[in-house]
XYZ file of C-alpha atoms in Angstrom:
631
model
C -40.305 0.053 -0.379
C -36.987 -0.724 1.016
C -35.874 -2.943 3.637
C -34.251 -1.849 7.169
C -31.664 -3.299 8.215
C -28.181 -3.000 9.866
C -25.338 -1.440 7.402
C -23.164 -4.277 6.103
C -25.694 -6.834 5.691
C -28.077 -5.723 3.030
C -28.043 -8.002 0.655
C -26.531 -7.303 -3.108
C -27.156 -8.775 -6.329
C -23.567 -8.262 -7.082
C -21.452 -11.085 -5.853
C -17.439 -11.222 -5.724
C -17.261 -13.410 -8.901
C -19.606 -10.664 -10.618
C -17.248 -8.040 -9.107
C -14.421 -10.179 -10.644
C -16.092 -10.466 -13.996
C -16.312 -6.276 -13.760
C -13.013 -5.753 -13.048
C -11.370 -6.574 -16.353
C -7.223 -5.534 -17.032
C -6.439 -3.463 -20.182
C -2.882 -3.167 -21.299
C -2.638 -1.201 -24.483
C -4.784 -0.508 -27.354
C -3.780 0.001 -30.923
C -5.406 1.183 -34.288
C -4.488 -2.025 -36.875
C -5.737 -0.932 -40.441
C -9.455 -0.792 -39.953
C -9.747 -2.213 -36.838
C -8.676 -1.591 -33.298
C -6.879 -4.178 -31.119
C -6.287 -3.945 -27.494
C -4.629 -6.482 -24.539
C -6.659 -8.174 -21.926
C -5.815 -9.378 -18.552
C -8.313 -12.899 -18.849
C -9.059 -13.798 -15.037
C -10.998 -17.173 -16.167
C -7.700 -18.201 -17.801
C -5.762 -18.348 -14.322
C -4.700 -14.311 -15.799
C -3.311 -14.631 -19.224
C -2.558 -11.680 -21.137
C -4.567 -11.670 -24.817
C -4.615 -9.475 -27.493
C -8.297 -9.133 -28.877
C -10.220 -7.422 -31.136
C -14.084 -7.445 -32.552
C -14.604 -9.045 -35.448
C -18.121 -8.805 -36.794
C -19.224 -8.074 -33.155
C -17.930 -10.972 -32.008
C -14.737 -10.541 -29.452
C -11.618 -12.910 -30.559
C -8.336 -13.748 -29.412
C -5.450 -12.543 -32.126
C -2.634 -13.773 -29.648
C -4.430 -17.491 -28.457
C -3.946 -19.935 -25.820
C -1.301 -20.660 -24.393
C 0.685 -17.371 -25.088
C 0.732 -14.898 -22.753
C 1.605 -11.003 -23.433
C 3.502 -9.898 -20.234
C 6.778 -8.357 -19.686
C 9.170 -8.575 -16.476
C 11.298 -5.342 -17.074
C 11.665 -3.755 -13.832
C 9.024 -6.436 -12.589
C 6.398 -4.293 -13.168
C 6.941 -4.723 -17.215
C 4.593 -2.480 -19.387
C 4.713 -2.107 -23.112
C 4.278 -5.804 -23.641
C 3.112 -5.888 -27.599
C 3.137 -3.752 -29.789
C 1.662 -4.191 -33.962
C 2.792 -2.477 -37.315
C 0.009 -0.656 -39.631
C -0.895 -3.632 -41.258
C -1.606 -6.387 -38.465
C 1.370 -7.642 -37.781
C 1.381 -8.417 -33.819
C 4.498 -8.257 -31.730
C 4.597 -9.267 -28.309
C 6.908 -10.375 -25.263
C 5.745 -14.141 -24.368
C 5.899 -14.259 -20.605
C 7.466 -17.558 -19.913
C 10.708 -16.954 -22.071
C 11.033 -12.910 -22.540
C 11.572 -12.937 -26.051
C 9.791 -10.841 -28.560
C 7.728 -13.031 -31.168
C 5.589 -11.563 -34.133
C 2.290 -13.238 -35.610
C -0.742 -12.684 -37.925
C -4.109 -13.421 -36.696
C -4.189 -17.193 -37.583
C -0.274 -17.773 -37.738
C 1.453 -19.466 -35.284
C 4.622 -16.867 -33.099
C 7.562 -17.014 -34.908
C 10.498 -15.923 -32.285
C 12.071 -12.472 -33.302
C 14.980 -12.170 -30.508
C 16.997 -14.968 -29.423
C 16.769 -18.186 -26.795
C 18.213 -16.125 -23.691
C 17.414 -16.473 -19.969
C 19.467 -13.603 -18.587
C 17.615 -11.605 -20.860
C 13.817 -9.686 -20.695
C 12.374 -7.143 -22.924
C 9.189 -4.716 -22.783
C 8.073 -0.970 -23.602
C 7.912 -2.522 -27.079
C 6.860 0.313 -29.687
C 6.929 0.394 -33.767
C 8.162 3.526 -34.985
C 9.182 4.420 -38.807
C 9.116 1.072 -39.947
C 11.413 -0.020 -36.843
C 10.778 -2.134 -33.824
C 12.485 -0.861 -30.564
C 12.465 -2.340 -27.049
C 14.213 -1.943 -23.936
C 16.009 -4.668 -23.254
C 17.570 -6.322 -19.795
C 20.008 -8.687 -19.293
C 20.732 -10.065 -15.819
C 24.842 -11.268 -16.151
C 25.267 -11.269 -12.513
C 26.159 -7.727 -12.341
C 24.822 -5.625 -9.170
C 22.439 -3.932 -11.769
C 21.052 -5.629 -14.502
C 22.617 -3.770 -17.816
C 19.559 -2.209 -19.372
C 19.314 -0.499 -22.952
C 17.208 0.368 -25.936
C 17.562 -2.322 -28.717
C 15.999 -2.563 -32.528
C 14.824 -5.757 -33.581
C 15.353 -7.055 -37.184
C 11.941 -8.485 -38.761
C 13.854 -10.836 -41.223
C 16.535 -12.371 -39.234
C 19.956 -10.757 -37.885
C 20.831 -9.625 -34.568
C 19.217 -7.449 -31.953
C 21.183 -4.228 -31.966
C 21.603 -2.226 -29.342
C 20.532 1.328 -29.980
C 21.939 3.429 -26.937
C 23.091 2.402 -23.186
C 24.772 4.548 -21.088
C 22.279 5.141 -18.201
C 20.955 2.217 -15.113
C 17.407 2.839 -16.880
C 15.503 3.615 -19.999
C 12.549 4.321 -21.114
C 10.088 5.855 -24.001
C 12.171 5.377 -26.909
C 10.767 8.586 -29.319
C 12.075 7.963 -33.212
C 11.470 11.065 -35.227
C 10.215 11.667 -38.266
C 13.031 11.502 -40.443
C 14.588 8.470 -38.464
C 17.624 10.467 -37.945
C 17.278 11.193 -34.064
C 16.035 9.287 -30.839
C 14.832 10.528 -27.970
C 13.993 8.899 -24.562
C 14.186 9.169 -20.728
C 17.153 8.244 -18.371
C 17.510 7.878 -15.067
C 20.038 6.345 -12.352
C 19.970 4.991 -8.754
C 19.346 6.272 -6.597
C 16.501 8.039 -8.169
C 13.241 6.969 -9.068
C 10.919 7.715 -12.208
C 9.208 10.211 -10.376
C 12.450 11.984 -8.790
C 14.794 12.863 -11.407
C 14.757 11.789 -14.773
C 16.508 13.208 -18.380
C 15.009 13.669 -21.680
C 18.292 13.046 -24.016
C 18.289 13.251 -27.933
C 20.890 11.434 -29.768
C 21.812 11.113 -33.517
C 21.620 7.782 -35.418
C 24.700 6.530 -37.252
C 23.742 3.232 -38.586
C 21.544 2.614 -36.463
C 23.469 3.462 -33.121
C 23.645 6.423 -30.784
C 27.500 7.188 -30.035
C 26.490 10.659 -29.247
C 23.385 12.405 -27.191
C 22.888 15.805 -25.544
C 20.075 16.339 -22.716
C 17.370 18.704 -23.172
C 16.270 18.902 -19.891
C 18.056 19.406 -16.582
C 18.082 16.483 -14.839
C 16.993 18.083 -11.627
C 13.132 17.720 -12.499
C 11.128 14.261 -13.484
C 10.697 14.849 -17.186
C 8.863 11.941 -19.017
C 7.480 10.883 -22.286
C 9.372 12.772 -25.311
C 7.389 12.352 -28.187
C 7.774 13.967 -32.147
C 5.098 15.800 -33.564
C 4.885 15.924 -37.734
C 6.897 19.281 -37.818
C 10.130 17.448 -36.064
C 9.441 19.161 -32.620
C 10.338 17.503 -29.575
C 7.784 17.607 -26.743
C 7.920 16.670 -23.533
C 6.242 16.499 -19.966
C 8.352 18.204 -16.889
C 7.906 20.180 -14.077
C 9.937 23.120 -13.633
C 6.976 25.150 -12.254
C 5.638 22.080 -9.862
C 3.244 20.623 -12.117
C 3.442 17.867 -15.019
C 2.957 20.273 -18.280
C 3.777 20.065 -21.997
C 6.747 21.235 -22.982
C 8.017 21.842 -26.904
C 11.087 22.650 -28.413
C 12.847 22.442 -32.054
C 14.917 19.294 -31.710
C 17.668 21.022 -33.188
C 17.442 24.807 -31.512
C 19.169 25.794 -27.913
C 16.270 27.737 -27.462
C 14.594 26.851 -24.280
C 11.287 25.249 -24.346
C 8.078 26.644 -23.823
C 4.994 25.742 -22.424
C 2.124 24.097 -23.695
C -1.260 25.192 -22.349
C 0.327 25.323 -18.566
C -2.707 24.501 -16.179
C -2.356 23.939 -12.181
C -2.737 19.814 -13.211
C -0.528 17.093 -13.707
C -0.141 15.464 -17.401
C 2.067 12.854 -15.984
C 2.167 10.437 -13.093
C 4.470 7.400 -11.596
C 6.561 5.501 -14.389
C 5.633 2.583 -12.798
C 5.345 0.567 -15.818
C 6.856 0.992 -19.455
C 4.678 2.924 -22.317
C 2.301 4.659 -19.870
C 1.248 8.003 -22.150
C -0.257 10.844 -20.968
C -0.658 12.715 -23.843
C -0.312 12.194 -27.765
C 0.083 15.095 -30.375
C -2.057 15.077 -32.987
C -1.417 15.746 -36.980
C -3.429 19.070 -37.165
C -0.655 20.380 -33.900
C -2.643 19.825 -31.188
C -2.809 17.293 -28.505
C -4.830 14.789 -26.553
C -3.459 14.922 -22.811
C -4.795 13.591 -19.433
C -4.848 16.156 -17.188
C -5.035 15.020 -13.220
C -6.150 16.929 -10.401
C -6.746 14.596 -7.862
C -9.292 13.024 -11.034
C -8.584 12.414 -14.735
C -9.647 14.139 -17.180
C -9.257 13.771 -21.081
C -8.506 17.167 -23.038
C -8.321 18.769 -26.183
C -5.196 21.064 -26.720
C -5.716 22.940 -30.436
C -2.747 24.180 -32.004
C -3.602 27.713 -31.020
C -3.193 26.073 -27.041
C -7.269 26.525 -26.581
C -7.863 23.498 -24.315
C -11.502 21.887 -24.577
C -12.668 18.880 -22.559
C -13.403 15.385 -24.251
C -16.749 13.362 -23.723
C -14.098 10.628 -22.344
C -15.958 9.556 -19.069
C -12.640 7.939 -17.397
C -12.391 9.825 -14.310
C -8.809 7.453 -12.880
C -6.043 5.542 -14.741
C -6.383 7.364 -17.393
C -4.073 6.286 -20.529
C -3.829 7.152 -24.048
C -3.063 4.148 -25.759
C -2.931 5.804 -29.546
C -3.199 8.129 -32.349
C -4.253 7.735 -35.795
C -4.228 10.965 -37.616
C -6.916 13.079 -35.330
C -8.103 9.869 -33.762
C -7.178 8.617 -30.449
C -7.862 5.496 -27.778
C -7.606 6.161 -24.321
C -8.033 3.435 -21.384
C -9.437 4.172 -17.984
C -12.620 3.683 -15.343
C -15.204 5.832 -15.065
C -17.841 5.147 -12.818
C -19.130 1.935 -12.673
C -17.101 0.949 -16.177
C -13.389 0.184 -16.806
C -12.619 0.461 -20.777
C -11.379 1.839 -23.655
C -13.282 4.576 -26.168
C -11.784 5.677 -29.238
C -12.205 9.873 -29.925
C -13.075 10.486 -33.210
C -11.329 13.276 -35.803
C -15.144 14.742 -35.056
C -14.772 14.488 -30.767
C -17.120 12.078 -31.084
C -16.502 9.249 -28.055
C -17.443 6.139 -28.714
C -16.415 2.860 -25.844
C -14.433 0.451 -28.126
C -14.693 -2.272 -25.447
C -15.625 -2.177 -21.155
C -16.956 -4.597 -18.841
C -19.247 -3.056 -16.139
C -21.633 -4.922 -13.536
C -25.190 -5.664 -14.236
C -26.151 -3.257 -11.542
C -27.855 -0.079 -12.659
C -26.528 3.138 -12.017
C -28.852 3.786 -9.171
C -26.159 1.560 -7.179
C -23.336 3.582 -8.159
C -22.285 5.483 -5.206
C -21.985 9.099 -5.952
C -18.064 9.720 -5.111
C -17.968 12.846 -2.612
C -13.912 14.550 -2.923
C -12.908 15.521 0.775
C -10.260 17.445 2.157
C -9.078 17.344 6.073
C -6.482 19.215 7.801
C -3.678 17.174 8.778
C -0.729 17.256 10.726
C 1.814 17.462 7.368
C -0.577 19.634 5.409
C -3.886 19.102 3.504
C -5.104 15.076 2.840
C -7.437 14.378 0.106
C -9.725 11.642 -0.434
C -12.678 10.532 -2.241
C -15.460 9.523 -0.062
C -18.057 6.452 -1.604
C -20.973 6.340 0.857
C -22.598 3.215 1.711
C -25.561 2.473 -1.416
C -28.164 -0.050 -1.783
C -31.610 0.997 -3.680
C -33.051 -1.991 -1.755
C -31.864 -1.359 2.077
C -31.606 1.524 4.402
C -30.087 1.494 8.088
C -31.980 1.957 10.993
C -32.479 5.448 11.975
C -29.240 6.731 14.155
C -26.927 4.096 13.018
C -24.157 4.866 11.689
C -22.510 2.591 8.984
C -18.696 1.510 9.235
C -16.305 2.328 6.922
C -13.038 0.316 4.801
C -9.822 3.064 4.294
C -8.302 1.890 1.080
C -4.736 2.861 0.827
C -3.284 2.855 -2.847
C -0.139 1.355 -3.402
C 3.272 2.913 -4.853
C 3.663 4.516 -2.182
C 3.872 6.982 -5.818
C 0.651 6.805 -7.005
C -3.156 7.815 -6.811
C -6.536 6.968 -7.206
C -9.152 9.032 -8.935
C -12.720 8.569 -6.600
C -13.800 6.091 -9.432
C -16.240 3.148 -7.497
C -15.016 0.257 -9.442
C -16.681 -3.183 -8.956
C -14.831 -3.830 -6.020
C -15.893 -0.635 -4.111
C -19.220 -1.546 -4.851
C -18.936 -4.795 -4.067
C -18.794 -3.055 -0.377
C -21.047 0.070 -0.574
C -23.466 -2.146 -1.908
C -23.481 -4.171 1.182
C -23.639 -1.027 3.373
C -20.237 -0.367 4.007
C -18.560 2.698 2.958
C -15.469 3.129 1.252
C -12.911 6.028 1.424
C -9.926 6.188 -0.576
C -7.247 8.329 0.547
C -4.250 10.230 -1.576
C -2.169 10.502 1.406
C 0.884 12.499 0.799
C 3.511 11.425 -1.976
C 0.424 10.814 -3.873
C 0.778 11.689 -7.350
C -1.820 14.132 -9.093
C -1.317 16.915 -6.793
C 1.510 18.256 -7.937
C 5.648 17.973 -6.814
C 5.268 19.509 -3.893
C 2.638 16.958 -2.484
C 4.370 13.735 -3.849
C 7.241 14.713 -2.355
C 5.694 15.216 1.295
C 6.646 11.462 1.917
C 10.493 11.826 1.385
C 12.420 10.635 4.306
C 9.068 9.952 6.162
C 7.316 6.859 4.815
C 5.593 5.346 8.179
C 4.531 8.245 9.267
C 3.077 10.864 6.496
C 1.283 8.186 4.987
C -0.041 7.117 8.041
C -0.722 10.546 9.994
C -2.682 11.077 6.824
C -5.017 8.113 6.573
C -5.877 8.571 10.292
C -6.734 12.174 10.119
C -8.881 11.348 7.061
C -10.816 8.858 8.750
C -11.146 10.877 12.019
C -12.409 13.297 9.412
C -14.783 11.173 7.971
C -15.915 10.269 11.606
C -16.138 14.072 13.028
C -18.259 15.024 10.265
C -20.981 12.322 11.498
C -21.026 10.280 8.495
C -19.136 7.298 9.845
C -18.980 5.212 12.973
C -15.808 5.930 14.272
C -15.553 2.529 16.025
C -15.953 0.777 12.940
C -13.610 1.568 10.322
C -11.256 -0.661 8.709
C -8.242 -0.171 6.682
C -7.072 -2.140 3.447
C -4.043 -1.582 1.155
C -1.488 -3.583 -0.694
C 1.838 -3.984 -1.550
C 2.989 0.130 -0.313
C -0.544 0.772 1.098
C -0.156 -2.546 3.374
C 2.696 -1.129 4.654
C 0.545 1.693 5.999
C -2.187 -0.656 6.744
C 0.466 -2.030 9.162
C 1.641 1.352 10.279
C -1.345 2.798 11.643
C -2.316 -0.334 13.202
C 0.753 -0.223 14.880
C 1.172 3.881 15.642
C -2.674 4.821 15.911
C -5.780 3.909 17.648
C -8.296 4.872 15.033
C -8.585 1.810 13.223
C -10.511 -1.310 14.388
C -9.512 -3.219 11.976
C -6.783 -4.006 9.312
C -6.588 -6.131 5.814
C -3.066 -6.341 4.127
C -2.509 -8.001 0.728
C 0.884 -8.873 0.439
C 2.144 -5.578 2.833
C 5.618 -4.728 3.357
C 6.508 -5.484 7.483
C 9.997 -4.748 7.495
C 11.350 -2.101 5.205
C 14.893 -3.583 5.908
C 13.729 -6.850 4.280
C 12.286 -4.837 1.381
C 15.317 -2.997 0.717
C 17.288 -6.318 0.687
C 14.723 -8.870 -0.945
C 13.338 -6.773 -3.181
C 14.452 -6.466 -7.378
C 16.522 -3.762 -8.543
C 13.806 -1.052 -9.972
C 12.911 -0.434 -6.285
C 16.259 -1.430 -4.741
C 16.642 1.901 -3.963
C 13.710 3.347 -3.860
C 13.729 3.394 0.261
C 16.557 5.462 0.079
C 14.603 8.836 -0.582
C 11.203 7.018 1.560
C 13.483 6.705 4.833
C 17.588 7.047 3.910
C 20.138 5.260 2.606
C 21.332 1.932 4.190
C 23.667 1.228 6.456
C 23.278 4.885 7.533
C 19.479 5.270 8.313
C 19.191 1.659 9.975
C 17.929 2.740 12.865
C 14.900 4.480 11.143
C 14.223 0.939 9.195
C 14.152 -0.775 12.145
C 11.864 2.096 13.681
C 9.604 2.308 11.019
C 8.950 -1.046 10.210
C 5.929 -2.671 12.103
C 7.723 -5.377 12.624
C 10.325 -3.323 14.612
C 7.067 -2.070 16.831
C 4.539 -5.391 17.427
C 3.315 -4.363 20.705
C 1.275 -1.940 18.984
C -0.766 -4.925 17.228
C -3.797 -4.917 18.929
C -6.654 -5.162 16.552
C -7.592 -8.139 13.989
C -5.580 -8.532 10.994
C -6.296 -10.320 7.394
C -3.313 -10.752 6.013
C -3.351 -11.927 1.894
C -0.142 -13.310 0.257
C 1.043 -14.459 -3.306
C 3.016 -17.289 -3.017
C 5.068 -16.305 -6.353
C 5.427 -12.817 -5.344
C 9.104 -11.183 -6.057
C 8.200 -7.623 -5.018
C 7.470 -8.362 -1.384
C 7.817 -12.097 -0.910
C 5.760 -14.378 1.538
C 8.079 -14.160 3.986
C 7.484 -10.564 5.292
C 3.729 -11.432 5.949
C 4.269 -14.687 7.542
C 6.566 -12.606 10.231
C 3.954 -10.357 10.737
C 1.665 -13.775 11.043
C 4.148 -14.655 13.486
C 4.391 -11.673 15.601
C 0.281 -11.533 15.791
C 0.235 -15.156 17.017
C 2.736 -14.599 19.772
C 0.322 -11.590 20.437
C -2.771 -13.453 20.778
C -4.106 -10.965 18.264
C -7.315 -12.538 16.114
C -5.766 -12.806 12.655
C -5.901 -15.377 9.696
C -3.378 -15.680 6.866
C -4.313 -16.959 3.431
C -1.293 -17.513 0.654
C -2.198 -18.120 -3.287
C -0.250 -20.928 -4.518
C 0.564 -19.215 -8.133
C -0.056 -15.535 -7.490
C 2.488 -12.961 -7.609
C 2.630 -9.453 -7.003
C -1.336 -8.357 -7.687
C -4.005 -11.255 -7.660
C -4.553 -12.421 -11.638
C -6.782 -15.454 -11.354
C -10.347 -15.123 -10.718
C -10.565 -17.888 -8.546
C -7.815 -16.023 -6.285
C -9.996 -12.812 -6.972
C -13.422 -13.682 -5.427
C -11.769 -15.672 -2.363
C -9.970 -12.745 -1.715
C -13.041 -10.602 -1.839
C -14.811 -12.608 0.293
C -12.213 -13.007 2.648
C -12.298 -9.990 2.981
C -16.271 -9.107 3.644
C -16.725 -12.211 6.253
C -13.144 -10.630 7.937
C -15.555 -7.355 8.573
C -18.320 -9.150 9.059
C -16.672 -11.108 12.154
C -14.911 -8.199 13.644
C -17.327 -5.225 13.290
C -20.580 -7.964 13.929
C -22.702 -7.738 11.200
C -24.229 -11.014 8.913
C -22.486 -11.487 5.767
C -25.284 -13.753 3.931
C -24.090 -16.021 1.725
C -20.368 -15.647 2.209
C -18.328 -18.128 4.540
C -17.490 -17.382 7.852
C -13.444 -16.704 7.943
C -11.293 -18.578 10.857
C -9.348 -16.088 13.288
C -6.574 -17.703 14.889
């Protein structure tokens, strides 16, 4: 029999450090001889980076305490270790930036030099070589970035190829004669306009390279097959494809299996890989459609669907012959499997809750009409086996707004959303437009209106959600971070749908953004709103700092005291602005936390925060959580 009571205090046998527990980081995975290794964000050690693998069941740390796997390229790093065949490990430490190698039991022996201007990531072993990308901070306005090879036995780090502001997906072929990667310049981002180039090695170095794509497009990830061929993913037609070509033909490339799906998505950190080819010709490839999904592509282009359950951040990690990892959540789990030669699936490691699946809220994809076009969302209705609501009450809802603003999320209900739904509060993430996994034309709704398509969108979704009876329109919150706080801000500040708002460390002033902020996204605002000094006026009209006397609901605002990206000081304006408002808020900064909470202690208070915040405003009991403080 289940209990009645009022939606948002049932009670749930997950709790925010069980949530926490659930919500386990993967960076990377890699077949080592007969094992398979993989990295590991490790909340209960304040967020240190590991490399593990299973030994005799047992889970053990190859990289150990202290060291820390975690690269600052761009900020946002990526491709922070990297191994050989054999089990050698090489990673970027993250207090000094240099590349060290071990074997499991050896202590890090330094491979790149004592050098505080410099950082390195997107760390891959190709043909018996170890390239990075490399970036040196000498003062200049941009940081000179490149693709270096690192000697194993001594000798200097030699810089491969330059030329471009950045670099990514260094692609050795075969033969070792030819590299391929991507390049891009400001003002453009990842996702705007990128170029696959192809160079020849002469000892070692590039003095040469020709681009095989146009430049106009956002071409990523060129990878060698066994044959020699050069693919590629681009978008001439709209959508993220395959693309091959003979690396040394003028021949155009050709498709790959074209579908109306994206095998791609926002560069936001170095090594992301959608897709792998295989040695038989085919291909494993993510294929995105507002979901993941894992495919088979044969050589003969027949695509087949894998038994990989990850339904959002999809990744494959690696290849082995016919065998391949792939990271990702599914529902209720966040892992890794490993696909077999066979297309058998197997989950190589994944940390899910206790909770059975019968808690699992069944995701429900929704579409509204909106003033810019179509919105999609994924809908996670409130779900408890124990509790039900009283009959004609409806229950309120949390709007989670990704971050980017170029990204997406896939309707997965990781531990956090059911941290909520299983509390009796729903959940609906929304892929406003400039989401990715929709194709170009839908990412590139948001150019020259962040501040408003992102937040028309997230307030015709939840006057959807509300219109359709299944939420109670004077209850619904809205959370985001880092880009999505900026909304959060926006459409408390240019709508009158939301009752509520929570901001983890939100962007107030895009003017402050675009002048505190590192040089990956230094210009990033220029296609979001327009270049500065010209578009000023739009910053300051944007920004909801520029428009505070449209704060007039209660505010949680969550801040890393480290954080580069979007430092403390935009939130404590907004603080600021709220006070002199007399509009209920509270404001809690992490000593030690950057750009994305890491430590678990940081993790659960923020999660709790965060229910006793809703709790307070919307009026329902929050058992066992502390009551929260509005000022």
């Amino acid at each position: 029999m289940t209990t009645i009571a009022p939606y948002g205090s049932w009670i749930s046998p997950l709790s925010a450090a069980d949530a926490s527990a659930a919500a386990a980081r993967y960076d990377g995975a890699r077949f080592v001889a007969d094992e398979i290794w993989w990295g590991e964000t490790l909340a209960e050690e304040a967020g240190r980076s590991s490399v593990r693998r299973a030994v005799d069941g047992e889970v053990e740390d190859v990289l150990p305490a202290p060291w820390s796997a975690r690269s600052r390229v761009h900020e946002y790093g990526g491709g922070s270790w990297t191994t050989d065949p054999v089990g050698r490990l090489f990673f970027v430490e993250k207090s000094d930036q240099r590349v060290w190698t071990l074997r499991p039991g050896e202590e890090p022996t330094a491979l790149t030099p004592e050098d505080p201007s410099a950082r390195h990531g997107g760390l891959r072993w190709q043909n018996g070589v170890l390239l990075a990308v490399r970036e040196v901070h000498d003062g200049g306005p941009v940081p000179r970035r490149s693709i270096v090879s690192i000697p194993l036995a001594g000798g200097d780090v030699r810089e491969v190829v330059a030329g471009s502001d950045f670099l990514a997906h260094p692609a050795l072929s075969p033969d070792g004669r030819r590299l391929a990667w991507v390049a891009w310049d400001h003002p453009d981002m990842p996702w705007d306009r990128t170029q696959i180039r192809v160079g020849e090695l002469e000892d070692g170095v590039i003095t040469t390279w020709r681009a095989v794509t146009s430049g106009g497009t956002a071409a990523l990830q060129p990878e060698w097959d066994a044959a020699g061929r050069l693919t590629f993913v681009d978008e001439p037609t709209g959508r993220w494809n395959l693309w091959r070509r003979e690396a040394a033909s003028d021949r155009p490339a050709e498709a790959v299996a074209p579908a109306d799906a994206d095998t791609g998505g926002g560069l936001w950190v170095l090594g992301a890989r959608w897709y792998v080819p295989l040695d038989d010709g085919g291909f494993v490839a993510i294929r995105t459609n507002g979901a993941d999904e894992v495919m088979r592509i044969d050589a003969a282009g027949v695509v087949s669907t894998t038994d990989v359950p990850a339904r959002s951040r999809a990744i494959v990690e690696d290849v082995s012959g016919s065998r391949v990892l792939v990271s990702g959540a599914a529902p209720g789990v966040t892992g890794i499997w490993e696909i077999a030669a066979d297309g058998e699936v197997t989950m190589v490691v994944g940390t899910r809750s206790e909770l059975g699946d019968e808690w699992i809220p069944a995701v429900r994809p929704l579409t509204v009409p909106g003033e810019h076009g179509e919105v999609h969302a994924f809908d996670h209705p409130p779900t408890n086996p124990d509790f039900s609501a009283p009959d004609g009450e409806l229950p309120p809802y949390v709007v989670f707004v990704h971050g980017g603003p170029t990204a997406h999320v896939g309707g997965v209900a990781d531990s956090r959303i059911t941290y909520f739904t299983s509390r009796g509060i729903g959940i609906l993430e929304v892929n406003y437009g400039g989401s990715t996994g929709y194709g170009r034309d839908y990412r590139r709704r948001l150019l020259g209106q962040w501040g408003i398509v992102d937040r028309d969108d997230v307030a015709a979704a939840a006057s959807g959600l509300a219109a359709d009876g299944r939420a109670d329109a004077g209850r619904i919150a809205i959370a985001g971070g880092s880009a999505g706080g900026w909304t959060v801000l926006a459409a408390l500040v240019g709508t009158d749908v939301f009752g509520a708002g929570i901001s983890r460390y939100g962007v107030g002033d895009a003017r402050l953004l675009a002048t505190d902020t590192h040089d990956f996204e230094a210009r990033y605002l220029d296609g979001l709103i327009g270049p500065l000094p010209e578009a000023e006026a739009l910053y300051v009209e944007r920004s909801p700092l520029g428009r505070t006397e449209g704060f007039r609901v209660p505010v949680l605002l969550l801040q890393g005291a480290e954080d580069a990206v979007v430092p403390p000081t935009q939130a404590e304006a907004i603080r600021d602005a709220l006070a002199a408002k007399g509009v209920p808020h509270a404001y809690v900064l992490y000593e030690g936390e950057g750009h994305g909470f890491r430590s678990a202690t940081t993790v659960v208070h923020a999660l709790e925060s965060e229910l006793a915040f809703l709790g307070q405003v919307f009026g329902f009991e929050t058992p066992g959580v502390t009551a929260i403080t509005l000022d």
